[in-house]
PDB file of C-alpha atoms in Angstrom:
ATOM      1  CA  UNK D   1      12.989  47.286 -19.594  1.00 57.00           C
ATOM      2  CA  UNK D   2      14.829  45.149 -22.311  1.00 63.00           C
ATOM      3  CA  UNK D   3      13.011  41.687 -22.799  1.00 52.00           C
ATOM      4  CA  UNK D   4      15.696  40.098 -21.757  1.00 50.00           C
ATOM      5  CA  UNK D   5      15.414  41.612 -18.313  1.00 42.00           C
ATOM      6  CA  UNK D   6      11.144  41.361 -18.943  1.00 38.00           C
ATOM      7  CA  UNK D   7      11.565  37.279 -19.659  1.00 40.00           C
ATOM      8  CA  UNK D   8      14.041  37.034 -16.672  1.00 42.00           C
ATOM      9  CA  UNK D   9      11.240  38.871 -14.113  1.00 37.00           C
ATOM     10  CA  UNK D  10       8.746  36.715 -15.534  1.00 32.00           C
ATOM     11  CA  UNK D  11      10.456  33.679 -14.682  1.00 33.00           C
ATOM     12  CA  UNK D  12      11.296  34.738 -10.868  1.00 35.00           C
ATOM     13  CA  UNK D  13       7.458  35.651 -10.768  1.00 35.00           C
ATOM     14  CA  UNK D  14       6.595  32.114 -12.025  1.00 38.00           C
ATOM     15  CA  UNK D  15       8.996  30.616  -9.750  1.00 48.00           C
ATOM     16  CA  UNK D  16       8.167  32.723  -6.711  1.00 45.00           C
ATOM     17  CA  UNK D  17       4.358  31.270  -7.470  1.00 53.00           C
ATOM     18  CA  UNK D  18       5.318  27.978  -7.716  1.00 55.00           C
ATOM     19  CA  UNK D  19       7.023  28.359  -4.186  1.00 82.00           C
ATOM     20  CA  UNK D  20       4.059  29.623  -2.711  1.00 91.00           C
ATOM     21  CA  UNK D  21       1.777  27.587  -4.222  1.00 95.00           C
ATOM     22  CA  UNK D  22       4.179  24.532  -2.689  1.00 97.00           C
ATOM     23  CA  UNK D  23       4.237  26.229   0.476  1.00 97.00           C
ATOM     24  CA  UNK D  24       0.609  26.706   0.886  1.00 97.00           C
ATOM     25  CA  UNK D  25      -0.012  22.761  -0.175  1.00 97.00           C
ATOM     26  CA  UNK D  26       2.357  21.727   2.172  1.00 97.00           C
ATOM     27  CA  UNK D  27       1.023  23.498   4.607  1.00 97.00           C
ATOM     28  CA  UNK D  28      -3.217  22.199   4.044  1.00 97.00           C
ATOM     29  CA  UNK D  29      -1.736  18.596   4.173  1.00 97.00           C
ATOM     30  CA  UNK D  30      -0.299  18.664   7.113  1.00 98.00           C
ATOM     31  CA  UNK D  31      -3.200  20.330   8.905  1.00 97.00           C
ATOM     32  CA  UNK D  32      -5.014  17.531   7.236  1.00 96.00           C
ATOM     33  CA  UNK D  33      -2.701  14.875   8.269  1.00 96.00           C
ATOM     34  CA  UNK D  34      -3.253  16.220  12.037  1.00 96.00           C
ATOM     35  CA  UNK D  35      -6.706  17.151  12.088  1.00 95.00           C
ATOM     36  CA  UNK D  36      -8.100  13.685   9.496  1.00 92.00           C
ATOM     37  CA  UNK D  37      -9.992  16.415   8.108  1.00 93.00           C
ATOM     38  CA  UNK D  38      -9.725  16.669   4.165  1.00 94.00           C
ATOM     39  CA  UNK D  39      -8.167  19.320   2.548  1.00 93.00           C
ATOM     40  CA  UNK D  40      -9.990  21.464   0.572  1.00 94.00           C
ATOM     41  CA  UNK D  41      -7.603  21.717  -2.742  1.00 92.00           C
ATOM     42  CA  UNK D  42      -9.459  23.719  -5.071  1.00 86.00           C
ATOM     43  CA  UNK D  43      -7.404  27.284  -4.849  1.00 89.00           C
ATOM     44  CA  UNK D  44      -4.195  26.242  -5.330  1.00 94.00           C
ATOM     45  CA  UNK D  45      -2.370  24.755  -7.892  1.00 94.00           C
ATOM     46  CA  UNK D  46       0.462  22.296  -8.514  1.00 96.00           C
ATOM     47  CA  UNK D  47       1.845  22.519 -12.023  1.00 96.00           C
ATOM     48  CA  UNK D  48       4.827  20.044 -11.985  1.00 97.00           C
ATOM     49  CA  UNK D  49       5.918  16.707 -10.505  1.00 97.00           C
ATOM     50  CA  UNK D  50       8.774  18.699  -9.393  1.00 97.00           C
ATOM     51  CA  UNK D  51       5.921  20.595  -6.955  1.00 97.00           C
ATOM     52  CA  UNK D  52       4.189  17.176  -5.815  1.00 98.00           C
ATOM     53  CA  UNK D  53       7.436  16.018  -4.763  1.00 98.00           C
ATOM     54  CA  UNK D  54       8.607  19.364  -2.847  1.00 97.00           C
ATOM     55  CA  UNK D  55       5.117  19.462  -1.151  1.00 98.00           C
ATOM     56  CA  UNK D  56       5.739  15.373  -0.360  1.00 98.00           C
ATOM     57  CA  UNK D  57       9.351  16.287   1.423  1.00 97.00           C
ATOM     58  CA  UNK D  58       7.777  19.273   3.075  1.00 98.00           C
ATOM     59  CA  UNK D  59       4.988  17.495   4.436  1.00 98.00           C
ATOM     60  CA  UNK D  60       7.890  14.305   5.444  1.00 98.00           C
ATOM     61  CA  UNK D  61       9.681  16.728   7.129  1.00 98.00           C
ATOM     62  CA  UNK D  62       6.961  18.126   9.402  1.00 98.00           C
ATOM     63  CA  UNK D  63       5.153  15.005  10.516  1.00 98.00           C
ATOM     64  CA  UNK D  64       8.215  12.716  11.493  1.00 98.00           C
ATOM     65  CA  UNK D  65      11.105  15.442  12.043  1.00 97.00           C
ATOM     66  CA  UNK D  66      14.090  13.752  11.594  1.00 96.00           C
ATOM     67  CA  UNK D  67      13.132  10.508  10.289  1.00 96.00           C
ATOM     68  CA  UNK D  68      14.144   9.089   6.875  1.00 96.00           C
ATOM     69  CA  UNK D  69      11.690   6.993   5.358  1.00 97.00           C
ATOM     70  CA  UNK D  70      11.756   3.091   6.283  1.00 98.00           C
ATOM     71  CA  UNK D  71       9.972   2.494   2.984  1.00 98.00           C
ATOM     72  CA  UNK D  72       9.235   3.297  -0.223  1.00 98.00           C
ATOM     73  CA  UNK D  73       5.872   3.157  -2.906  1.00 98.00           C
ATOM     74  CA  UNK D  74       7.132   2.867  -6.520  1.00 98.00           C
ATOM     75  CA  UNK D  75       4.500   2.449  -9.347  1.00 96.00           C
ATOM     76  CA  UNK D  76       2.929   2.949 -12.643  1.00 93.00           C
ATOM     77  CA  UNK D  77       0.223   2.168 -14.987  1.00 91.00           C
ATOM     78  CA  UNK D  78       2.906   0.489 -17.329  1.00 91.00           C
ATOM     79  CA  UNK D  79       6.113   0.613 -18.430  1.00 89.00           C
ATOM     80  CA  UNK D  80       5.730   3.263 -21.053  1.00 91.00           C
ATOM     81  CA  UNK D  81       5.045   6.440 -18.768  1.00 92.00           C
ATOM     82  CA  UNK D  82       7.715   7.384 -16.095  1.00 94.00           C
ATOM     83  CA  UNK D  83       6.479   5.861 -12.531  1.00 97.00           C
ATOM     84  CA  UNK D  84       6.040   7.922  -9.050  1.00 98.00           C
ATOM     85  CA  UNK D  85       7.363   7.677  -5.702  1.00 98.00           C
ATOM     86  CA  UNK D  86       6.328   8.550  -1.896  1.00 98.00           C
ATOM     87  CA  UNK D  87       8.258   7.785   1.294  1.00 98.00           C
ATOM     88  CA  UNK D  88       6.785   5.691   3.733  1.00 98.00           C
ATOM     89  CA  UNK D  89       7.835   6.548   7.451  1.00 98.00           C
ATOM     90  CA  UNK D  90       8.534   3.920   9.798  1.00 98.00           C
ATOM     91  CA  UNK D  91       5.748   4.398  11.770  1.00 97.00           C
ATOM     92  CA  UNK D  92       3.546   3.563   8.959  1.00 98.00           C
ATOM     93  CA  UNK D  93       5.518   0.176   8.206  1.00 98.00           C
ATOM     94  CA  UNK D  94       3.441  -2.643   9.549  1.00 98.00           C
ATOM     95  CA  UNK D  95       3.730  -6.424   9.963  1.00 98.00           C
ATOM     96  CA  UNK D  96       1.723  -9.008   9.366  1.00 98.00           C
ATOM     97  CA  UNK D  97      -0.696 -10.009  11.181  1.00 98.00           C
ATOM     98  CA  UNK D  98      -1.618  -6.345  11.498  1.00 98.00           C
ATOM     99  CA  UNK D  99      -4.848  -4.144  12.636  1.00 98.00           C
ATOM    100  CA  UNK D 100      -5.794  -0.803  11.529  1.00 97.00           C
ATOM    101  CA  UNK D 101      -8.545   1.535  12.986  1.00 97.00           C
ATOM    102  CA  UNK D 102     -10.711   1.802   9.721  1.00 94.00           C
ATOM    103  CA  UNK D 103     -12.754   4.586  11.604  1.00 91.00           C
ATOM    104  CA  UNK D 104      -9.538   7.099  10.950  1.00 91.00           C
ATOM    105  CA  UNK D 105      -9.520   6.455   7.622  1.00 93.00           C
ATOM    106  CA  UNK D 106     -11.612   8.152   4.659  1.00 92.00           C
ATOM    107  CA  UNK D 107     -11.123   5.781   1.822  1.00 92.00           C
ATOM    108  CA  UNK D 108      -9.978   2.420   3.280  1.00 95.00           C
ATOM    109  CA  UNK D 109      -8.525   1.269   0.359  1.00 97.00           C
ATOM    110  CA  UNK D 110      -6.107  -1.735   0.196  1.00 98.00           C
ATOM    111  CA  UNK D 111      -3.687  -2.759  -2.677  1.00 98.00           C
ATOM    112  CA  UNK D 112      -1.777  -6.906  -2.796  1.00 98.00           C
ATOM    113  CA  UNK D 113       1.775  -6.007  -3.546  1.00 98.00           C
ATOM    114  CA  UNK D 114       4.949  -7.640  -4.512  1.00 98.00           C
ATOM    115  CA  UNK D 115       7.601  -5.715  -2.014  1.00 98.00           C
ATOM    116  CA  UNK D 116      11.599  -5.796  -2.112  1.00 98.00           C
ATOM    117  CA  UNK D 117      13.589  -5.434   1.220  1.00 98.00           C
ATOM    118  CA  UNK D 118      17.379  -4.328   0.786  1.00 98.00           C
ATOM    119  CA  UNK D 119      20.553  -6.474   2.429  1.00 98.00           C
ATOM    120  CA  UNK D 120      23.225  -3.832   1.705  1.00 98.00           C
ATOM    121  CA  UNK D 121      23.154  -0.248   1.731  1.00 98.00           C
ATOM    122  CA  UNK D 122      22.631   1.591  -1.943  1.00 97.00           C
ATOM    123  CA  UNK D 123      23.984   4.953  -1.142  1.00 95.00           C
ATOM    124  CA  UNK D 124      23.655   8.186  -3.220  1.00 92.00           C
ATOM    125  CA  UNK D 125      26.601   8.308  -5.642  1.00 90.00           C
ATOM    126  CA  UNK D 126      27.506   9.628  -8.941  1.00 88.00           C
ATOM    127  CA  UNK D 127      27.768   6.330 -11.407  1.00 91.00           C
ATOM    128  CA  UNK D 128      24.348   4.436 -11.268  1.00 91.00           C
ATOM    129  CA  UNK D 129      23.986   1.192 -10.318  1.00 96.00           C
ATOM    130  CA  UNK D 130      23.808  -1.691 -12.713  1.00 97.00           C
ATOM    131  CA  UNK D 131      20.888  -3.981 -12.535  1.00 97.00           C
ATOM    132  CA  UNK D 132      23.031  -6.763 -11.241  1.00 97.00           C
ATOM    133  CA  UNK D 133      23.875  -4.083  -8.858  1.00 97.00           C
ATOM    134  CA  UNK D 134      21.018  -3.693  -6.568  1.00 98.00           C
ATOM    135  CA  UNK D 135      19.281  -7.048  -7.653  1.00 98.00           C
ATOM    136  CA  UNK D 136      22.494  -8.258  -5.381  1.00 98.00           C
ATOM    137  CA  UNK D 137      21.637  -5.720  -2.271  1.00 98.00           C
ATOM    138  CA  UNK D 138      18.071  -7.076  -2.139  1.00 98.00           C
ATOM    139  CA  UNK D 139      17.874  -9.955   0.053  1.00 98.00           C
ATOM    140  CA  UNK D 140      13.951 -10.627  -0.305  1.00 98.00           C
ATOM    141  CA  UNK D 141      10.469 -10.076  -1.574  1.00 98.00           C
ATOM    142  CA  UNK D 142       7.746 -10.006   0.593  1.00 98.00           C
ATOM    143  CA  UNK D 143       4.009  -9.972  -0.016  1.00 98.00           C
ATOM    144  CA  UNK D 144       2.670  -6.553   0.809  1.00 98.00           C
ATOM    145  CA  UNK D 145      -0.355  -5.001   1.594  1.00 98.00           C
ATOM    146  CA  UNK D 146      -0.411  -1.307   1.037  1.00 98.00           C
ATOM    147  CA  UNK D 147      -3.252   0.588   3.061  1.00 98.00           C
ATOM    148  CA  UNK D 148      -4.784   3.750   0.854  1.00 98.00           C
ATOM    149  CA  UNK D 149      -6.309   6.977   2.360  1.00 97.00           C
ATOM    150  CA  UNK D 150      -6.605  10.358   1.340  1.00 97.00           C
ATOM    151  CA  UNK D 151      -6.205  13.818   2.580  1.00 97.00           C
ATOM    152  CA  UNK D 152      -7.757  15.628  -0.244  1.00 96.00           C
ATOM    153  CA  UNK D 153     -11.875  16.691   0.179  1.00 95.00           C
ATOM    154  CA  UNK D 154     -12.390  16.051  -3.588  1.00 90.00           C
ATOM    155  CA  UNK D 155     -10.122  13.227  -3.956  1.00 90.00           C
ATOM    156  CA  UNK D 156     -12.008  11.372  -7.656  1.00 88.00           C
ATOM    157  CA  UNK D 157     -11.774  14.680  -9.147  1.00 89.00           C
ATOM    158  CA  UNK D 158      -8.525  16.145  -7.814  1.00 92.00           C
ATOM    159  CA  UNK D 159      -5.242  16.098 -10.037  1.00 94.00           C
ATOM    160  CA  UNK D 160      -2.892  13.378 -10.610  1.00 95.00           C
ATOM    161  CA  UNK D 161       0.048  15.799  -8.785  1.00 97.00           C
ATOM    162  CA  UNK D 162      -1.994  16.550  -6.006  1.00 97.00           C
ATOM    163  CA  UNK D 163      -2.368  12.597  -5.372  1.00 97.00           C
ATOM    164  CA  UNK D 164       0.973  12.194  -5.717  1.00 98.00           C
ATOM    165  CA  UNK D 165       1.868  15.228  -3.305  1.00 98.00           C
ATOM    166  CA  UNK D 166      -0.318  12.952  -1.072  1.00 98.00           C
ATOM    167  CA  UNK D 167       2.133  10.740  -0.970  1.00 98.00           C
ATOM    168  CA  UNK D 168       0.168   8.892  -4.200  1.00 97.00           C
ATOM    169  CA  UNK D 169      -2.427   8.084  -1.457  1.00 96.00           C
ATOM    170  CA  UNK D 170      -0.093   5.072   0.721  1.00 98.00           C
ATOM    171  CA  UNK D 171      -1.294   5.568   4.633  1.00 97.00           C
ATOM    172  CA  UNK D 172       0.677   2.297   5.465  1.00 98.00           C
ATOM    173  CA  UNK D 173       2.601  -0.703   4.627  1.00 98.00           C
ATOM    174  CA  UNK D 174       1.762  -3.987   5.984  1.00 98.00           C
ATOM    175  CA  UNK D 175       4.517  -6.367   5.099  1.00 98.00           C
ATOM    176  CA  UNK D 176       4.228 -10.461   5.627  1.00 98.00           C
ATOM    177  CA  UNK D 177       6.480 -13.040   4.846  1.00 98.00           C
ATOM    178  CA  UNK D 178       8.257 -14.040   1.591  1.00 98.00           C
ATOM    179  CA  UNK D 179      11.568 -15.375  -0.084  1.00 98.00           C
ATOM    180  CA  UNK D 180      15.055 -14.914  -0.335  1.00 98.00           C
ATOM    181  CA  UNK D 181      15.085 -16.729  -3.809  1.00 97.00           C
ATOM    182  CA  UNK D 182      13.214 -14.472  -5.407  1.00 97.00           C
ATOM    183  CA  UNK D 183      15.223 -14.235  -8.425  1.00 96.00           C
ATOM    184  CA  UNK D 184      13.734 -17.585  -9.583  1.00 97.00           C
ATOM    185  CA  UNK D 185      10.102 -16.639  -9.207  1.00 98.00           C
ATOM    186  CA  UNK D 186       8.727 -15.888 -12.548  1.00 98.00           C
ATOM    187  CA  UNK D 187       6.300 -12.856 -11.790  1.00 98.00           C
ATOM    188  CA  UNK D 188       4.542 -13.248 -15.536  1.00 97.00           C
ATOM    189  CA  UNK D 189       2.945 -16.700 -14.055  1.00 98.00           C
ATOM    190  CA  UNK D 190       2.670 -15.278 -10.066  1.00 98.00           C
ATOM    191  CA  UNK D 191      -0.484 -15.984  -9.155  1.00 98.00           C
ATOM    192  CA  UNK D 192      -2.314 -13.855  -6.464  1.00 98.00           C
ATOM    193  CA  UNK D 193      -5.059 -14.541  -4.070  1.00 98.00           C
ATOM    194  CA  UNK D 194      -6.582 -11.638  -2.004  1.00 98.00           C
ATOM    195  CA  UNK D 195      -9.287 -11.657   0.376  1.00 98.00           C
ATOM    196  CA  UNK D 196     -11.062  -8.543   1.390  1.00 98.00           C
ATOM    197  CA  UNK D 197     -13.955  -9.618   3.565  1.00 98.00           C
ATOM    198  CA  UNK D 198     -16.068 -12.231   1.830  1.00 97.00           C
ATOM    199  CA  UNK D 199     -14.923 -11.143  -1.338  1.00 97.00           C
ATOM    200  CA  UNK D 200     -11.948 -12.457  -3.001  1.00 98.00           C
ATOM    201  CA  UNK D 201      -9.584 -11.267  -6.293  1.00 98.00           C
ATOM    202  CA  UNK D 202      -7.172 -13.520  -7.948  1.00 98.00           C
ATOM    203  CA  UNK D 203      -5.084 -12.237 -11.199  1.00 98.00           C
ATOM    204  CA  UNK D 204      -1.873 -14.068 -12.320  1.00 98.00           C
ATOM    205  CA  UNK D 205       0.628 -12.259 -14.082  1.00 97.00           C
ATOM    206  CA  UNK D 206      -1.274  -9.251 -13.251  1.00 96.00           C
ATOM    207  CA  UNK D 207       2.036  -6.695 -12.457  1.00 97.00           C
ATOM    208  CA  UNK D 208       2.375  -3.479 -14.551  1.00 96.00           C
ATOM    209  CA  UNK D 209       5.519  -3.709 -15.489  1.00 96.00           C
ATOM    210  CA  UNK D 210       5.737  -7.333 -15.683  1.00 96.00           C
ATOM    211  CA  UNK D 211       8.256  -7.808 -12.837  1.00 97.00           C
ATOM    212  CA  UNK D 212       8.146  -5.773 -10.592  1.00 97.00           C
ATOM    213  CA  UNK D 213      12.128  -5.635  -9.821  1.00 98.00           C
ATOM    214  CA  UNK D 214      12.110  -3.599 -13.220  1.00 97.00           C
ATOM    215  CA  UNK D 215      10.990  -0.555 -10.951  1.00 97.00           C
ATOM    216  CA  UNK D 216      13.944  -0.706  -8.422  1.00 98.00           C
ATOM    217  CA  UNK D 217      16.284   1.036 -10.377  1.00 97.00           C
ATOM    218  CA  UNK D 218      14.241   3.870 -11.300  1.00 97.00           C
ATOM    219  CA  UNK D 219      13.573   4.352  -7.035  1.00 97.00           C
ATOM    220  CA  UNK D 220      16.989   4.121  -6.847  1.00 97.00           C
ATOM    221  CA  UNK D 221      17.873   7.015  -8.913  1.00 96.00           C
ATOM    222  CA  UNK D 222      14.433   8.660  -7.838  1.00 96.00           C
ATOM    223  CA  UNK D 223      16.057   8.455  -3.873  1.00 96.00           C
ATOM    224  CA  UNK D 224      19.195   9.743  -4.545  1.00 94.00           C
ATOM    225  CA  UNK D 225      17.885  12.713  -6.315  1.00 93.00           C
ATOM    226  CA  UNK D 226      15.871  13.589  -3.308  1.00 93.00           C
ATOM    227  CA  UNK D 227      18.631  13.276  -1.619  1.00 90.00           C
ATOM    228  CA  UNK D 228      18.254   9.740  -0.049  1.00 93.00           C
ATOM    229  CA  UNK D 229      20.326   6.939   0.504  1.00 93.00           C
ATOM    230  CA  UNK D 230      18.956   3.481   0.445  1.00 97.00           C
ATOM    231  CA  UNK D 231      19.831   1.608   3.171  1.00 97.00           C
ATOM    232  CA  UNK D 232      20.191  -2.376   4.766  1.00 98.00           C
ATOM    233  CA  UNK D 233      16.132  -3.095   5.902  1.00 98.00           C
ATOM    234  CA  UNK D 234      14.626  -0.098   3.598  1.00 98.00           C
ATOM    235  CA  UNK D 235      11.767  -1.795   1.769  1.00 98.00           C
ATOM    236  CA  UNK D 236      10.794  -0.942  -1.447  1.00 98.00           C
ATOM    237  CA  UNK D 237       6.517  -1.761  -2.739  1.00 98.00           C
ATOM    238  CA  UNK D 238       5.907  -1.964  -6.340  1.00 98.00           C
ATOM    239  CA  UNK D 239       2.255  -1.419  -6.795  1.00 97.00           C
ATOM    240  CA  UNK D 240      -1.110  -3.380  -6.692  1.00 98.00           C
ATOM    241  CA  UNK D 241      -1.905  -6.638  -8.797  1.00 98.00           C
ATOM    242  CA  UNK D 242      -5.876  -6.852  -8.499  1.00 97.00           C
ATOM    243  CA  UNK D 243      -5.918  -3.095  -8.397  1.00 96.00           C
ATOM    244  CA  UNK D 244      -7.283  -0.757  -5.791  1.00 97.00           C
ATOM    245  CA  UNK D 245      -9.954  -2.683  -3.586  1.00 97.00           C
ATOM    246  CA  UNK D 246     -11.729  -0.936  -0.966  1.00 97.00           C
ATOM    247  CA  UNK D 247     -12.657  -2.824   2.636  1.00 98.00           C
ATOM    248  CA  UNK D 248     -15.037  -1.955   5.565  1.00 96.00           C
ATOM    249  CA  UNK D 249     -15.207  -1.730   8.659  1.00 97.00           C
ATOM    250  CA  UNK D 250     -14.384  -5.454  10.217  1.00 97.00           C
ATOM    251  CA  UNK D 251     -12.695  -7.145   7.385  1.00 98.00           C
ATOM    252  CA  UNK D 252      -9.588  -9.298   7.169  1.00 98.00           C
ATOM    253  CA  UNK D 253      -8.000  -8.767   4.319  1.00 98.00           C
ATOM    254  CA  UNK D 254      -5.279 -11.213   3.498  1.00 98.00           C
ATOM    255  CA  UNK D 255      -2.853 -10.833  -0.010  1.00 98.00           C
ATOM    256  CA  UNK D 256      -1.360 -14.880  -0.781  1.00 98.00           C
ATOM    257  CA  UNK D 257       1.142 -15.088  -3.619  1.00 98.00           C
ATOM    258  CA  UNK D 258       1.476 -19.004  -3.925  1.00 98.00           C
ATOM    259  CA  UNK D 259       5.324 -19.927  -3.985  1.00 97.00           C
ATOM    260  CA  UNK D 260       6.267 -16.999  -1.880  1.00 98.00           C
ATOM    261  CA  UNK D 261       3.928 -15.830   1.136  1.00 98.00           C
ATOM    262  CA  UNK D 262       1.148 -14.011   2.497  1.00 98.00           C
ATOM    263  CA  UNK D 263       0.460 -10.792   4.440  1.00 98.00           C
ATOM    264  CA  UNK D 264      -2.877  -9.469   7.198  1.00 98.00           C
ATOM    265  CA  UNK D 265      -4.246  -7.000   8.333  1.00 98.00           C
ATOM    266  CA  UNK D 266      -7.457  -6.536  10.274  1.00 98.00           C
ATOM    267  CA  UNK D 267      -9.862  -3.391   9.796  1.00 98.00           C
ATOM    268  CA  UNK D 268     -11.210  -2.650  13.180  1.00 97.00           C
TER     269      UNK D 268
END
């Protein structure tokens, strides 16, 4: 065997594993998804984004068979690393005022969110858009709450990709009001109010990437190479601005961005 031919069976091999081993992930977290059991993660690994993402359309795909995703999570710890993705389905895509069964959830975490719902369509296509682009197909921004859960046993100590083949831990999208001149609101001065319970966070100017529309783009491109099409109603969440906050059992938790609107949701 020449080592030519040896480096070429070597990379089938490693790409045969990394099938599998997508497969297999795939596979736990949708018996996890079904049975709100938590996967047990240990024996298997993802090595790639590339693999969180395969396992995250494989796991789509089985759940809600022939949906598209009504949503979208986009979000990072700043603008210097590349940010992540997960679909929301429309099932998960709640509005305000909302209630949740806390009891089927494992982490009951909850995020305040700055969220972008599209006018016009922003379908796949080879030239990408311009800024001025798709800040034109968004008609508003809405406050957000995202709701946080896991499927993975070991979820503090599990890997970054197997979060994010977890669909970065979203389990739902609750979505109040906002504004349609959103282009005016200066997002390094937003101030935030959330109320979990008794407890309350404020921050003000708190976003990762300063504002937030900065991450539409990047979903953009992100969608189309997964082989979606944005469309008229899709909404689009940028990430939390007090951090992740986790609620109990009988709390109203209410996100108000002063200037633009507020979203609920109720833990029963």
């Amino acid at each position: 065997m020449t080592r030519d031919t040896a480096n070429k069976a070597l990379v089938h091999a490693m790409r045969k594993r990394g099938a599998d081993a997508v497969a297999k992930a795939a596979r736990l977290l949708v018996k996890a998804h079904r049975s709100r059991t938590p996967a047990a993660t240990d024996d298997i690994e993802l090595r790639t984004e590339g693999d969180a993402y395969s396992v995250q359309a494989q796991v789509f795909a089985a759940l809600w068979p022939g949906a598209r995703p009504a949503a979208w999570k986009a979000g990072g710890p700043s603008d210097k690393v590349e940010p992540t993705a997960a679909p929301i389905p429309p099932e998960n895509l709640l509005h305000s005022p909302a209630s949740v069964v806390g009891a089927r959830m494992h982490m009951l975490g909850v995020e305040a969110e700055i969220a972008f719902r599209l006018a016009k369509d922003l379908p796949p296509r080879t030239r990408p858009y311009s800024e001025r682009a798709i800040a034109a197909a968004v008609g508003e921004v809405l406050v957000a709450i995202e709701l946080c859960d896991t499927r993975l046993a070991n979820w503090k100590k599990t890997s970054g990709l197997w979060k994010l083949a977890d669909f970065q831990n979203n389990d739902g999208l609750v979505i109040g009001s906002g504004s349609k001149d959103w282009q005016k609101i200066d997002f390094l001065k937003q101030e935030v109010e959330f109320r979990i319970g008794t407890r309350v966070a404020r921050a003000k100017g708190a976003h990762s990437f300063g504002n937030p529309f900065r991450l539409l783009p990047w979903l953009v491109r992100h969608a189309a190479k997964r082989g979606h099409g944005l469309h008229a109603g899709d909404v689009i969440t940028t990430g939390a601005w007090t951090g992740l906050e986790i609620a109990k059992v009988g709390d109203e938790v209410t996100a108000r961005f002063p200037g633009i609107g507020e979203a609920t949701v109720r833990i029963n």
